[in-house]
Amino acid sequence: VLFFDKKAASDKPQTSKIWIYDLRTNMHFTLKENPLKYEDLQDFIKCYNIENRHERKETYSESNPDGRWRCFTYEEILKRDKTNLDIFWIKDESLDDLDSLPEPSVIASGLVEDLENALEQIKEISEDLSYEQK
């Protein structure tokens, strides 16, 4: 959800901070089994601080990397590829533990082995099809 203030047109940016609340990562909402409820928005409502938005405080920090409320400067957003607002910073628990992945050479060797096995199976199928056509 994006919130904008209606302001007169200007050649200069009219904001210096972009606040983002990550309600996606590790939340897993669904339409039927786990629908989004009002209670799920309470932390966002508190962080948004509509009464005094100039007093907003990030919940994200280096010591709290799972904080869902984070501020980015206008310049940080412009530096992103195509000024993309699809921003993640919380580690997704549904992904494998990236810290314990095998070395790239081990992964590459496994891929080579899998591809060679697949190629052998395709050759056998091709030979079977050629034999059947005779």
Tab-separated table of C-alpha atoms in Angstrom:
chain	number	residue	atom	x	y	z
A	1	VAL	CA	0.000	0.000	0.000
A	2	LEU	CA	1.350	3.406	-0.923
A	3	PHE	CA	0.307	6.627	0.793
A	4	PHE	CA	0.779	9.997	-0.889
A	5	ASP	CA	0.125	13.569	0.177
A	6	LYS	CA	-1.445	15.743	-2.481
A	7	LYS	CA	0.908	18.630	-3.127
A	8	ALA	CA	1.381	21.186	-5.853
A	9	ALA	CA	3.560	20.118	-8.772
A	10	SER	CA	7.249	20.790	-8.302
A	11	ASP	CA	10.535	20.178	-10.102
A	12	LYS	CA	12.104	19.112	-6.804
A	13	PRO	CA	11.289	16.006	-4.763
A	14	GLN	CA	8.787	16.798	-2.046
A	15	THR	CA	9.879	14.011	0.227
A	16	SER	CA	13.178	13.005	1.747
A	17	LYS	CA	12.122	9.737	3.412
A	18	ILE	CA	10.221	6.702	2.190
A	19	TRP	CA	8.853	4.481	4.949
A	20	ILE	CA	8.275	0.797	4.203
A	21	TYR	CA	6.548	-1.808	6.344
A	22	ASP	CA	7.312	-5.413	5.321
A	23	LEU	CA	4.100	-7.351	5.916
A	24	ARG	CA	5.040	-10.034	3.367
A	25	THR	CA	8.177	-11.791	4.559
A	26	ASN	CA	7.434	-14.872	6.712
A	27	MET	CA	3.738	-13.949	7.088
A	28	HIS	CA	2.148	-16.419	4.609
A	29	PHE	CA	-1.371	-14.982	4.402
A	30	THR	CA	-3.919	-16.874	2.299
A	31	LEU	CA	-7.514	-16.152	1.352
A	32	LYS	CA	-9.029	-19.105	3.212
A	33	GLU	CA	-6.656	-20.791	5.653
A	34	ASN	CA	-4.758	-17.773	6.983
A	35	PRO	CA	-6.517	-14.568	5.915
A	36	LEU	CA	-5.183	-11.140	6.818
A	37	LYS	CA	-6.954	-9.852	9.933
A	38	TYR	CA	-7.183	-6.459	11.616
A	39	GLU	CA	-4.891	-7.702	14.405
A	40	ASP	CA	-2.182	-8.394	11.811
A	41	LEU	CA	-2.079	-4.675	11.011
A	42	GLN	CA	-1.728	-3.385	14.576
A	43	ASP	CA	2.063	-3.145	14.521
A	44	PHE	CA	1.926	-1.257	11.207
A	45	ILE	CA	-0.703	1.142	12.578
A	46	LYS	CA	1.465	1.817	15.619
A	47	CYS	CA	4.607	2.327	13.500
A	48	TYR	CA	2.814	4.512	10.945
A	49	ASN	CA	2.019	6.966	13.755
A	50	ILE	CA	-0.614	8.941	11.907
A	51	GLU	CA	-0.922	11.372	14.828
A	52	ASN	CA	2.668	12.548	14.469
A	53	ARG	CA	4.426	11.115	11.460
A	54	HIS	CA	7.514	13.234	12.108
A	55	GLU	CA	8.090	11.176	15.266
A	56	ARG	CA	8.222	7.827	13.460
A	57	LYS	CA	10.903	5.380	14.610
A	58	GLU	CA	12.312	2.476	12.629
A	59	THR	CA	11.951	-0.979	14.152
A	60	TYR	CA	14.681	-2.221	11.808
A	61	SER	CA	18.325	-1.811	12.814
A	62	GLU	CA	21.554	-3.766	12.436
A	63	SER	CA	20.900	-5.214	15.892
A	64	ASN	CA	17.250	-5.950	14.944
A	65	PRO	CA	17.366	-7.063	11.274
A	66	ASP	CA	13.836	-8.529	11.565
A	67	GLY	CA	12.294	-5.124	12.292
A	68	ARG	CA	9.457	-4.653	9.808
A	69	TRP	CA	9.372	-0.821	9.735
A	70	ARG	CA	12.236	0.803	7.879
A	71	CYS	CA	13.053	4.183	6.428
A	72	PHE	CA	14.880	4.746	3.150
A	73	THR	CA	16.066	8.058	1.816
A	74	TYR	CA	14.835	9.354	-1.499
A	75	GLU	CA	18.386	8.963	-2.822
A	76	GLU	CA	18.568	5.293	-1.715
A	77	ILE	CA	15.385	4.541	-3.646
A	78	LEU	CA	16.649	6.318	-6.781
A	79	LYS	CA	19.868	4.254	-6.702
A	80	ARG	CA	17.887	1.009	-6.960
A	81	ASP	CA	17.661	-0.677	-10.358
A	82	LYS	CA	14.783	1.067	-12.167
A	83	THR	CA	13.874	2.727	-8.844
A	84	ASN	CA	12.297	-0.598	-7.849
A	85	LEU	CA	10.164	-0.481	-4.688
A	86	ASP	CA	10.064	-4.277	-4.289
A	87	ILE	CA	12.322	-4.108	-1.237
A	88	PHE	CA	13.195	-6.949	1.141
A	89	TRP	CA	15.524	-6.954	4.122
A	90	ILE	CA	14.085	-9.590	6.461
A	91	LYS	CA	15.540	-13.069	5.951
A	92	ASP	CA	12.871	-15.351	4.474
A	93	GLU	CA	12.609	-18.408	6.746
A	94	SER	CA	11.052	-20.479	3.952
A	95	LEU	CA	14.330	-20.427	2.037
A	96	ASP	CA	17.076	-22.916	2.795
A	97	ASP	CA	19.634	-21.882	5.365
A	98	LEU	CA	21.901	-19.982	3.000
A	99	ASP	CA	24.718	-19.971	5.562
A	100	SER	CA	25.067	-23.761	5.397
A	101	LEU	CA	24.985	-24.254	1.620
A	102	PRO	CA	27.769	-26.391	0.108
A	103	GLU	CA	30.633	-24.730	-1.725
A	104	PRO	CA	29.777	-23.587	-5.281
A	105	SER	CA	32.112	-26.245	-6.749
A	106	VAL	CA	30.159	-28.986	-4.938
A	107	ILE	CA	26.855	-27.593	-6.205
A	108	ALA	CA	28.269	-27.344	-9.754
A	109	SER	CA	29.538	-30.950	-9.638
A	110	GLY	CA	26.113	-32.146	-8.543
A	111	LEU	CA	24.467	-30.242	-11.386
A	112	VAL	CA	26.899	-31.732	-13.930
A	113	GLU	CA	26.161	-35.232	-12.632
A	114	ASP	CA	22.387	-34.647	-12.778
A	115	LEU	CA	22.605	-33.251	-16.316
A	116	GLU	CA	24.783	-36.144	-17.517
A	117	ASN	CA	22.287	-38.655	-16.066
A	118	ALA	CA	19.401	-36.808	-17.721
A	119	LEU	CA	21.258	-36.775	-21.054
A	120	GLU	CA	21.860	-40.539	-20.832
A	121	GLN	CA	18.155	-41.128	-20.191
A	122	ILE	CA	17.208	-38.923	-23.157
A	123	LYS	CA	19.654	-40.850	-25.391
A	124	GLU	CA	18.067	-44.150	-24.307
A	125	ILE	CA	14.583	-42.825	-25.058
A	126	SER	CA	15.753	-41.543	-28.449
A	127	GLU	CA	17.314	-44.929	-29.279
A	128	ASP	CA	14.125	-46.729	-28.211
A	129	LEU	CA	12.039	-44.456	-30.441
A	130	SER	CA	14.414	-44.949	-33.383
A	131	TYR	CA	14.292	-48.750	-32.918
A	132	GLU	CA	10.462	-48.717	-32.782
A	133	GLN	CA	10.252	-46.820	-36.097
A	134	LYS	CA	12.264	-49.497	-37.960
